[in-house]
Amino acid sequence: MSKILVTGGSGFIGGELVNSLVKKGHEVISFDILHNNKSSDFQQFNGSILNPYDLDKAVKNCDMIVHLAAMVGVELTEKKRLECLEINIQGTKFILDAAVKQKVKKVFFSSSSEVYGDQEIIPIKEDAQLKPKSNYGITKMVGEEYLKAYSNFYGFDYNIFRFFNLYGGNQRPEFVIPKFKKAIDNNEKLKIYGDGKQIRSYCNILDAIDGINRIIGNGKKNTTYNIGNNNDPISVIDLANKMVNLSKKNIKIEKISFEKSDRSAKREIYKRQPDISKIIQDLKYSPKINIDKGLKQLFSN
Ligand SMILES: NC(=O)c1ccc[n+]([C@@H]2O[C@H](COP(=O)([O-])OP(=O)(O)OC[C@H]3O[C@@H](n4cnc5c(N)ncnc54)[C@H](O)[C@@H]3O)[C@@H](O)[C@H]2O)c1
C-alpha cells in the first residue's frame, strides 16, 4: 500500500477519490484550501498549492501525488484569468518542485478534454494535436508540458488523466448537469446558450473514479489517458429535455444567443467525445453507468 497525497481532496473528484483510495487500504492525505470533511479515515492538510512551504510539509514521505487542485469551470476561469494562470500553472509547478524535493516516485496530473479544442476527428484520441481555445484549456496544456519536462529532467514517473465531462452528486453548481438540476428543483426555466446542438459525452463520477484507480494501479509509465464514457453522446438541448422529462415537471427551456450571454461563441467547442480505446486496452476500463441511469440516480438523491 502507498502513501498518497491528493491535492483538491475536498473537491468533486477529490472527495470521491480520497474515499476510494482509503477503502483500498492506502494511507491518504487530502490537501486542499478548503476542508469540509470530518472523516478521521485520512489526514487533512489545509493549505494552498501556491504555498511551497505547505506543500513541502504535506508531501513529506509520500510515494505518489494525485494533483487535482485547480481553478475549474470555463466561465470562472475566463473571468479570473490571472488567478487561473497562477493556480493552474504556478501551483502545478510548485507541486512538481515539492515532488522532486521529497523524492516522490510518481505524479498523476488531472488535465481536461479542453486541451483538445475543436477537432476534426471525433471521437478524440490522446495523440490528437492540442488546440485549446480557453484560458483554462491553455493552463491544462502547460501543466501537462511542465509535468513531462520535470519527469524527463528529474526522473520521476507520471500519468495524465484527460477527463471528459464528468458529472455526479457533489459537482460544482456551474457545470451543466448540476445547473439544470438546480433550476428544475427551483421550478425555474433551463437556459441554453447558442442553438443547444453542442454534443457532449457525459461520464458518471463513479466510472471516472474506477478509471483513475486503474491508472494509479497499473497505468503504463509516462502515459496520457482519456477518461470518459463514449457510449451516449448527446446534445445540450436533448440533455435538457431528458432532465425535464425525468423530473416530470412542466419546465420551459430557453435558448439564449451567445451575444446576450456572458459566454463567447469563439471559445465554444461544438463536439466533444472521447476515444477511450487506450484505457480499455491497457487497463480493461469499461464505463458502466449510462446517462439515463446516472441522471435517474441524481434525481432520486
Ligand atoms: N469535473 C470535470 O468534469 C473535470 C473535467 C476536466 C478536468 N477536471 C479537472 O479535475 C480536477 C478536479 O476537478 P473537480 O471537478 O473536482 O473540481 P472542484 O472545483 O470540485 O475541486 C477542485 C478543488 O481544488 C481546491 N483548490 C483550488 N485552488 C486551490 C489551491 N490554491 N490550493 C489548494 N486547493 C485548491 C478547491 O478548494 C477544490 O476543493 C481539476 O484539476 C479539473 O481541472 C475536471
mmCIF file of N, CA and C in Angstrom, residues 50-162:
data_model
loop_
_atom_site.group_PDB
_atom_site.id
_atom_site.type_symbol
_atom_site.label_atom_id
_atom_site.label_comp_id
_atom_site.label_asym_id
_atom_site.label_seq_id
_atom_site.Cartn_x
_atom_site.Cartn_y
_atom_site.Cartn_z
ATOM 1 N N LEU A 50 -0.273 27.176 -3.844
ATOM 2 C CA LEU A 50 0.594 28.321 -4.167
ATOM 3 C C LEU A 50 1.578 28.607 -3.035
ATOM 4 N N ASN A 51 1.566 27.758 -1.997
ATOM 5 C CA ASN A 51 2.464 27.955 -0.876
ATOM 6 C C ASN A 51 3.447 26.769 -0.770
ATOM 7 N N PRO A 52 4.674 26.942 -1.296
ATOM 8 C CA PRO A 52 5.633 25.826 -1.323
ATOM 9 C C PRO A 52 5.938 25.263 0.062
ATOM 10 N N TYR A 53 5.845 26.117 1.079
ATOM 11 C CA TYR A 53 6.140 25.661 2.445
ATOM 12 C C TYR A 53 5.102 24.624 2.890
ATOM 13 N N ASP A 54 3.810 24.955 2.645
ATOM 14 C CA ASP A 54 2.722 23.995 2.953
ATOM 15 C C ASP A 54 2.951 22.686 2.202
ATOM 16 N N LEU A 55 3.290 22.836 0.925
ATOM 17 C CA LEU A 55 3.427 21.635 0.085
ATOM 18 C C LEU A 55 4.551 20.732 0.565
ATOM 19 N N ASP A 56 5.689 21.342 0.883
ATOM 20 C CA ASP A 56 6.827 20.537 1.349
ATOM 21 C C ASP A 56 6.453 19.704 2.559
ATOM 22 N N LYS A 57 5.718 20.355 3.478
ATOM 23 C CA LYS A 57 5.320 19.634 4.704
ATOM 24 C C LYS A 57 4.375 18.483 4.371
ATOM 25 N N ALA A 58 3.395 18.777 3.506
ATOM 26 C CA ALA A 58 2.367 17.767 3.217
ATOM 27 C C ALA A 58 2.916 16.594 2.395
ATOM 28 N N VAL A 59 3.859 16.898 1.505
ATOM 29 C CA VAL A 59 4.348 15.859 0.568
ATOM 30 C C VAL A 59 5.365 14.911 1.220
ATOM 31 N N LYS A 60 5.920 15.344 2.337
ATOM 32 C CA LYS A 60 6.976 14.560 3.003
ATOM 33 C C LYS A 60 6.598 13.077 3.129
ATOM 34 N N ASN A 61 7.482 12.207 2.705
ATOM 35 C CA ASN A 61 7.326 10.745 2.794
ATOM 36 C C ASN A 61 6.199 10.171 1.925
ATOM 37 N N CYS A 62 5.627 10.959 1.039
ATOM 38 C CA CYS A 62 4.589 10.394 0.154
ATOM 39 C C CYS A 62 5.242 9.641 -1.001
ATOM 40 N N ASP A 63 4.595 8.545 -1.419
ATOM 41 C CA ASP A 63 5.086 7.796 -2.584
ATOM 42 C C ASP A 63 4.562 8.415 -3.875
ATOM 43 N N MET A 64 3.328 8.917 -3.803
ATOM 44 C CA MET A 64 2.671 9.422 -5.021
ATOM 45 C C MET A 64 1.900 10.699 -4.711
ATOM 46 N N ILE A 65 1.721 11.517 -5.763
ATOM 47 C CA ILE A 65 0.836 12.683 -5.649
ATOM 48 C C ILE A 65 -0.205 12.575 -6.761
ATOM 49 N N VAL A 66 -1.472 12.745 -6.394
ATOM 50 C CA VAL A 66 -2.523 12.886 -7.414
ATOM 51 C C VAL A 66 -2.931 14.356 -7.375
ATOM 52 N N HIS A 67 -2.588 15.087 -8.416
ATOM 53 C CA HIS A 67 -2.782 16.546 -8.397
ATOM 54 C C HIS A 67 -4.090 16.923 -9.106
ATOM 55 N N LEU A 68 -5.101 17.205 -8.266
ATOM 56 C CA LEU A 68 -6.422 17.584 -8.799
ATOM 57 C C LEU A 68 -6.752 19.055 -8.541
ATOM 58 N N ALA A 69 -6.091 19.682 -7.575
ATOM 59 C CA ALA A 69 -6.473 21.066 -7.210
ATOM 60 C C ALA A 69 -6.302 21.979 -8.410
ATOM 61 N N ALA A 70 -7.298 22.792 -8.651
ATOM 62 C CA ALA A 70 -7.227 23.721 -9.792
ATOM 63 C C ALA A 70 -8.364 24.708 -9.677
ATOM 64 N N MET A 71 -8.241 25.807 -10.435
ATOM 65 C CA MET A 71 -9.427 26.630 -10.667
ATOM 66 C C MET A 71 -10.125 26.001 -11.871
ATOM 67 N N VAL A 72 -11.419 25.728 -11.738
ATOM 68 C CA VAL A 72 -12.128 24.994 -12.791
ATOM 69 C C VAL A 72 -13.331 25.791 -13.307
ATOM 70 N N GLY A 73 -13.897 25.300 -14.393
ATOM 71 C CA GLY A 73 -15.086 25.934 -14.963
ATOM 72 C C GLY A 73 -14.657 26.977 -15.975
ATOM 73 N N VAL A 74 -15.079 26.797 -17.225
ATOM 74 C CA VAL A 74 -14.583 27.686 -18.278
ATOM 75 C C VAL A 74 -15.031 29.135 -18.034
ATOM 76 N N GLU A 75 -16.263 29.327 -17.542
ATOM 77 C CA GLU A 75 -16.731 30.706 -17.321
ATOM 78 C C GLU A 75 -15.904 31.419 -16.247
ATOM 79 N N LEU A 76 -15.740 30.757 -15.084
ATOM 80 C CA LEU A 76 -14.989 31.359 -13.973
ATOM 81 C C LEU A 76 -13.547 31.638 -14.382
ATOM 82 N N THR A 77 -12.957 30.691 -15.102
ATOM 83 C CA THR A 77 -11.536 30.833 -15.428
ATOM 84 C C THR A 77 -11.310 31.871 -16.526
ATOM 85 N N GLU A 78 -12.351 32.222 -17.273
ATOM 86 C CA GLU A 78 -12.218 33.345 -18.223
ATOM 87 C C GLU A 78 -12.355 34.660 -17.471
ATOM 88 N N LYS A 79 -13.222 34.674 -16.447
ATOM 89 C CA LYS A 79 -13.404 35.905 -15.670
ATOM 90 C C LYS A 79 -12.162 36.198 -14.835
ATOM 91 N N LYS A 80 -11.572 35.137 -14.254
ATOM 92 C CA LYS A 80 -10.422 35.328 -13.344
ATOM 93 C C LYS A 80 -9.177 34.765 -14.024
ATOM 94 N N ARG A 81 -8.812 35.387 -15.117
ATOM 95 C CA ARG A 81 -7.759 34.805 -15.967
ATOM 96 C C ARG A 81 -6.419 34.702 -15.243
ATOM 97 N N LEU A 82 -6.053 35.781 -14.559
ATOM 98 C CA LEU A 82 -4.733 35.791 -13.927
ATOM 99 C C LEU A 82 -4.670 34.761 -12.785
ATOM 100 N N GLU A 83 -5.740 34.750 -11.979
ATOM 101 C CA GLU A 83 -5.779 33.808 -10.851
ATOM 102 C C GLU A 83 -5.716 32.361 -11.373
ATOM 103 N N CYS A 84 -6.386 32.148 -12.497
ATOM 104 C CA CYS A 84 -6.402 30.804 -13.091
ATOM 105 C C CYS A 84 -5.002 30.398 -13.552
ATOM 106 N N LEU A 85 -4.296 31.339 -14.183
ATOM 107 C CA LEU A 85 -2.924 31.024 -14.631
ATOM 108 C C LEU A 85 -2.044 30.710 -13.419
ATOM 109 N N GLU A 86 -2.223 31.501 -12.362
ATOM 110 C CA GLU A 86 -1.402 31.305 -11.151
ATOM 111 C C GLU A 86 -1.665 29.933 -10.531
ATOM 112 N N ILE A 87 -2.961 29.638 -10.292
ATOM 113 C CA ILE A 87 -3.283 28.383 -9.580
ATOM 114 C C ILE A 87 -2.943 27.174 -10.455
ATOM 115 N N ASN A 88 -3.346 27.238 -11.713
ATOM 116 C CA ASN A 88 -3.233 26.031 -12.546
ATOM 117 C C ASN A 88 -1.834 25.812 -13.107
ATOM 118 N N ILE A 89 -1.076 26.891 -13.309
ATOM 119 C CA ILE A 89 0.286 26.693 -13.844
ATOM 120 C C ILE A 89 1.316 26.800 -12.716
ATOM 121 N N GLN A 90 1.317 27.953 -12.027
ATOM 122 C CA GLN A 90 2.315 28.127 -10.955
ATOM 123 C C GLN A 90 2.098 27.082 -9.852
ATOM 124 N N GLY A 91 0.816 26.830 -9.522
ATOM 125 C CA GLY A 91 0.507 25.835 -8.488
ATOM 126 C C GLY A 91 1.028 24.461 -8.895
ATOM 127 N N THR A 92 0.855 24.111 -10.152
ATOM 128 C CA THR A 92 1.340 22.805 -10.633
ATOM 129 C C THR A 92 2.862 22.746 -10.551
ATOM 130 N N LYS A 93 3.499 23.851 -10.896
ATOM 131 C CA LYS A 93 4.975 23.883 -10.834
ATOM 132 C C LYS A 93 5.443 23.692 -9.377
ATOM 133 N N PHE A 94 4.743 24.320 -8.433
ATOM 134 C CA PHE A 94 5.125 24.146 -7.018
ATOM 135 C C PHE A 94 4.937 22.691 -6.571
ATOM 136 N N ILE A 95 3.881 22.048 -7.065
ATOM 137 C CA ILE A 95 3.673 20.619 -6.737
ATOM 138 C C ILE A 95 4.866 19.811 -7.252
ATOM 139 N N LEU A 96 5.264 20.106 -8.485
ATOM 140 C CA LEU A 96 6.367 19.343 -9.085
ATOM 141 C C LEU A 96 7.674 19.599 -8.333
ATOM 142 N N ASP A 97 7.886 20.847 -7.917
ATOM 143 C CA ASP A 97 9.091 21.160 -7.117
ATOM 144 C C ASP A 97 9.082 20.347 -5.816
ATOM 145 N N ALA A 98 7.910 20.304 -5.179
ATOM 146 C CA ALA A 98 7.808 19.549 -3.911
ATOM 147 C C ALA A 98 8.039 18.061 -4.179
ATOM 148 N N ALA A 99 7.523 17.565 -5.297
ATOM 149 C CA ALA A 99 7.695 16.143 -5.643
ATOM 150 C C ALA A 99 9.181 15.810 -5.801
ATOM 151 N N VAL A 100 9.907 16.714 -6.454
ATOM 152 C CA VAL A 100 11.346 16.477 -6.664
ATOM 153 C C VAL A 100 12.068 16.509 -5.313
ATOM 154 N N LYS A 101 11.765 17.559 -4.534
ATOM 155 C CA LYS A 101 12.455 17.749 -3.250
ATOM 156 C C LYS A 101 12.229 16.558 -2.319
ATOM 157 N N GLN A 102 10.996 16.055 -2.324
ATOM 158 C CA GLN A 102 10.653 14.979 -1.381
ATOM 159 C C GLN A 102 10.794 13.585 -2.023
ATOM 160 N N LYS A 103 11.364 13.543 -3.213
ATOM 161 C CA LYS A 103 11.650 12.263 -3.907
ATOM 162 C C LYS A 103 10.403 11.383 -4.101
ATOM 163 N N VAL A 104 9.327 12.015 -4.540
ATOM 164 C CA VAL A 104 8.089 11.269 -4.835
ATOM 165 C C VAL A 104 8.331 10.409 -6.079
ATOM 166 N N LYS A 105 7.756 9.189 -6.072
ATOM 167 C CA LYS A 105 8.058 8.271 -7.171
ATOM 168 C C LYS A 105 7.179 8.527 -8.397
ATOM 169 N N LYS A 106 5.912 8.958 -8.146
ATOM 170 C CA LYS A 106 5.014 9.101 -9.293
ATOM 171 C C LYS A 106 4.035 10.247 -9.074
ATOM 172 N N VAL A 107 3.794 11.016 -10.137
ATOM 173 C CA VAL A 107 2.844 12.130 -10.062
ATOM 174 C C VAL A 107 1.746 11.915 -11.109
ATOM 175 N N PHE A 108 0.488 12.087 -10.683
ATOM 176 C CA PHE A 108 -0.667 11.985 -11.589
ATOM 177 C C PHE A 108 -1.251 13.383 -11.735
ATOM 178 N N PHE A 109 -1.475 13.794 -12.956
ATOM 179 C CA PHE A 109 -1.953 15.157 -13.212
ATOM 180 C C PHE A 109 -3.322 15.117 -13.878
ATOM 181 N N SER A 110 -4.248 15.928 -13.333
ATOM 182 C CA SER A 110 -5.592 15.939 -13.929
ATOM 183 C C SER A 110 -5.678 17.032 -14.965
ATOM 184 N N SER A 111 -5.721 16.591 -16.214
ATOM 185 C CA SER A 111 -5.907 17.520 -17.326
ATOM 186 C C SER A 111 -7.363 17.423 -17.773
ATOM 187 N N SER A 112 -7.633 17.961 -18.934
ATOM 188 C CA SER A 112 -9.034 18.101 -19.341
ATOM 189 C C SER A 112 -9.173 17.932 -20.848
ATOM 190 N N SER A 113 -10.372 17.535 -21.267
ATOM 191 C CA SER A 113 -10.662 17.478 -22.700
ATOM 192 C C SER A 113 -10.575 18.865 -23.331
ATOM 193 N N GLU A 114 -10.595 19.926 -22.500
ATOM 194 C CA GLU A 114 -10.458 21.298 -23.036
ATOM 195 C C GLU A 114 -9.134 21.490 -23.790
ATOM 196 N N VAL A 115 -8.134 20.653 -23.508
ATOM 197 C CA VAL A 115 -6.846 20.824 -24.218
ATOM 198 C C VAL A 115 -6.991 20.521 -25.709
ATOM 199 N N TYR A 116 -8.016 19.757 -26.078
ATOM 200 C CA TYR A 116 -8.150 19.370 -27.496
ATOM 201 C C TYR A 116 -8.761 20.468 -28.359
ATOM 202 N N GLY A 117 -9.567 21.354 -27.762
ATOM 203 C CA GLY A 117 -10.261 22.357 -28.570
ATOM 204 C C GLY A 117 -11.148 21.677 -29.594
ATOM 205 N N ASP A 118 -11.347 22.333 -30.745
ATOM 206 C CA ASP A 118 -12.169 21.717 -31.813
ATOM 207 C C ASP A 118 -11.310 20.759 -32.619
ATOM 208 N N GLN A 119 -11.812 19.551 -32.805
ATOM 209 C CA GLN A 119 -11.069 18.543 -33.559
ATOM 210 C C GLN A 119 -11.896 18.075 -34.748
ATOM 211 N N GLU A 120 -11.204 17.741 -35.834
ATOM 212 C CA GLU A 120 -11.944 17.218 -36.981
ATOM 213 C C GLU A 120 -12.284 15.744 -36.791
ATOM 214 N N ILE A 121 -11.370 15.015 -36.155
ATOM 215 C CA ILE A 121 -11.619 13.571 -35.993
ATOM 216 C C ILE A 121 -12.216 13.324 -34.600
ATOM 217 N N ILE A 122 -13.458 12.838 -34.617
ATOM 218 C CA ILE A 122 -14.197 12.547 -33.373
ATOM 219 C C ILE A 122 -14.607 11.085 -33.455
ATOM 220 N N PRO A 123 -14.549 10.286 -32.409
ATOM 221 C CA PRO A 123 -14.018 10.539 -31.072
ATOM 222 C C PRO A 123 -12.532 10.926 -31.080
ATOM 223 N N ILE A 124 -12.124 11.625 -30.023
ATOM 224 C CA ILE A 124 -10.783 12.217 -29.966
ATOM 225 C C ILE A 124 -9.808 11.274 -29.272
ATOM 226 N N LYS A 125 -8.690 11.012 -29.957
ATOM 227 C CA LYS A 125 -7.642 10.159 -29.372
ATOM 228 C C LYS A 125 -6.614 11.021 -28.636
ATOM 229 N N GLU A 126 -5.865 10.384 -27.768
ATOM 230 C CA GLU A 126 -4.882 11.103 -26.950
ATOM 231 C C GLU A 126 -3.799 11.770 -27.801
ATOM 232 N N ASP A 127 -3.524 11.209 -28.988
ATOM 233 C CA ASP A 127 -2.425 11.799 -29.776
ATOM 234 C C ASP A 127 -2.888 12.902 -30.723
ATOM 235 N N ALA A 128 -4.142 13.343 -30.592
ATOM 236 C CA ALA A 128 -4.615 14.457 -31.424
ATOM 237 C C ALA A 128 -3.790 15.710 -31.101
ATOM 238 N N GLN A 129 -3.642 16.569 -32.108
ATOM 239 C CA GLN A 129 -2.900 17.819 -31.855
ATOM 240 C C GLN A 129 -3.699 18.687 -30.881
ATOM 241 N N LEU A 130 -3.035 19.224 -29.873
ATOM 242 C CA LEU A 130 -3.763 20.015 -28.867
ATOM 243 C C LEU A 130 -4.005 21.434 -29.378
ATOM 244 N N LYS A 131 -5.279 21.881 -29.260
ATOM 245 C CA LYS A 131 -5.629 23.218 -29.763
ATOM 246 C C LYS A 131 -6.582 23.896 -28.787
ATOM 247 N N PRO A 132 -6.144 24.112 -27.530
ATOM 248 C CA PRO A 132 -7.079 24.675 -26.544
ATOM 249 C C PRO A 132 -7.574 26.056 -26.973
ATOM 250 N N LYS A 133 -8.868 26.342 -26.675
ATOM 251 C CA LYS A 133 -9.438 27.634 -27.049
ATOM 252 C C LYS A 133 -9.640 28.524 -25.838
ATOM 253 N N SER A 134 -9.631 27.932 -24.650
ATOM 254 C CA SER A 134 -9.928 28.709 -23.444
ATOM 255 C C SER A 134 -8.659 28.897 -22.615
ATOM 256 N N ASN A 135 -8.710 29.930 -21.762
ATOM 257 C CA ASN A 135 -7.628 30.167 -20.808
ATOM 258 C C ASN A 135 -7.387 28.899 -19.980
ATOM 259 N N TYR A 136 -8.488 28.301 -19.507
ATOM 260 C CA TYR A 136 -8.416 27.075 -18.703
ATOM 261 C C TYR A 136 -7.714 25.952 -19.483
ATOM 262 N N GLY A 137 -8.121 25.767 -20.739
ATOM 263 C CA GLY A 137 -7.520 24.710 -21.568
ATOM 264 C C GLY A 137 -6.023 24.928 -21.738
ATOM 265 N N ILE A 138 -5.645 26.201 -21.913
ATOM 266 C CA ILE A 138 -4.209 26.514 -22.068
ATOM 267 C C ILE A 138 -3.462 26.161 -20.782
ATOM 268 N N THR A 139 -4.069 26.485 -19.622
ATOM 269 C CA THR A 139 -3.360 26.177 -18.356
ATOM 270 C C THR A 139 -3.166 24.667 -18.204
ATOM 271 N N LYS A 140 -4.145 23.897 -18.663
ATOM 272 C CA LYS A 140 -4.016 22.432 -18.531
ATOM 273 C C LYS A 140 -2.934 21.913 -19.480
ATOM 274 N N MET A 141 -2.865 22.500 -20.694
ATOM 275 C CA MET A 141 -1.838 22.056 -21.639
ATOM 276 C C MET A 141 -0.445 22.395 -21.090
ATOM 277 N N VAL A 142 -0.309 23.585 -20.511
ATOM 278 C CA VAL A 142 1.001 23.976 -19.954
ATOM 279 C C VAL A 142 1.346 23.079 -18.756
ATOM 280 N N GLY A 143 0.348 22.774 -17.928
ATOM 281 C CA GLY A 143 0.577 21.872 -16.788
ATOM 282 C C GLY A 143 1.117 20.523 -17.267
ATOM 283 N N GLU A 144 0.514 20.007 -18.328
ATOM 284 C CA GLU A 144 0.986 18.721 -18.881
ATOM 285 C C GLU A 144 2.453 18.838 -19.325
ATOM 286 N N GLU A 145 2.771 19.940 -19.993
ATOM 287 C CA GLU A 145 4.141 20.113 -20.507
ATOM 288 C C GLU A 145 5.142 20.226 -19.357
ATOM 289 N N TYR A 146 4.770 20.966 -18.311
ATOM 290 C CA TYR A 146 5.657 21.061 -17.136
ATOM 291 C C TYR A 146 5.898 19.670 -16.549
ATOM 292 N N LEU A 147 4.810 18.913 -16.419
ATOM 293 C CA LEU A 147 4.923 17.573 -15.826
ATOM 294 C C LEU A 147 5.892 16.705 -16.640
ATOM 295 N N LYS A 148 5.726 16.728 -17.956
ATOM 296 C CA LYS A 148 6.591 15.888 -18.809
ATOM 297 C C LYS A 148 8.041 16.352 -18.725
ATOM 298 N N ALA A 149 8.236 17.681 -18.732
ATOM 299 C CA ALA A 149 9.613 18.207 -18.691
ATOM 300 C C ALA A 149 10.274 17.867 -17.351
ATOM 301 N N TYR A 150 9.535 17.998 -16.254
ATOM 302 C CA TYR A 150 10.093 17.657 -14.939
ATOM 303 C C TYR A 150 10.420 16.172 -14.878
ATOM 304 N N SER A 151 9.497 15.353 -15.386
ATOM 305 C CA SER A 151 9.714 13.900 -15.350
ATOM 306 C C SER A 151 10.977 13.544 -16.136
ATOM 307 N N ASN A 152 11.096 14.191 -17.301
ATOM 308 C CA ASN A 152 12.239 13.927 -18.161
ATOM 309 C C ASN A 152 13.551 14.353 -17.477
ATOM 310 N N PHE A 153 13.528 15.496 -16.823
ATOM 311 C CA PHE A 153 14.750 16.049 -16.231
ATOM 312 C C PHE A 153 15.094 15.385 -14.897
ATOM 313 N N TYR A 154 14.049 15.162 -14.072
ATOM 314 C CA TYR A 154 14.327 14.685 -12.698
ATOM 315 C C TYR A 154 14.090 13.183 -12.522
ATOM 316 N N GLY A 155 13.392 12.574 -13.485
ATOM 317 C CA GLY A 155 13.319 11.114 -13.482
ATOM 318 C C GLY A 155 12.167 10.462 -12.745
ATOM 319 N N PHE A 156 11.165 11.219 -12.247
ATOM 320 C CA PHE A 156 10.018 10.503 -11.655
ATOM 321 C C PHE A 156 9.026 10.118 -12.757
ATOM 322 N N ASP A 157 8.149 9.181 -12.455
ATOM 323 C CA ASP A 157 7.148 8.723 -13.436
ATOM 324 C C ASP A 157 5.869 9.545 -13.321
ATOM 325 N N TYR A 158 5.078 9.519 -14.383
ATOM 326 C CA TYR A 158 3.812 10.255 -14.334
ATOM 327 C C TYR A 158 2.743 9.571 -15.174
ATOM 328 N N ASN A 159 1.494 9.944 -14.898
ATOM 329 C CA ASN A 159 0.376 9.692 -15.816
ATOM 330 C C ASN A 159 -0.463 10.954 -15.879
ATOM 331 N N ILE A 160 -1.084 11.165 -17.024
ATOM 332 C CA ILE A 160 -2.002 12.300 -17.181
ATOM 333 C C ILE A 160 -3.406 11.742 -17.411
ATOM 334 N N PHE A 161 -4.380 12.290 -16.648
ATOM 335 C CA PHE A 161 -5.800 11.961 -16.883
ATOM 336 C C PHE A 161 -6.391 13.121 -17.681
ATOM 337 N N ARG A 162 -7.004 12.827 -18.806
ATOM 338 C CA ARG A 162 -7.770 13.888 -19.504
ATOM 339 C C ARG A 162 -9.247 13.553 -19.361
#
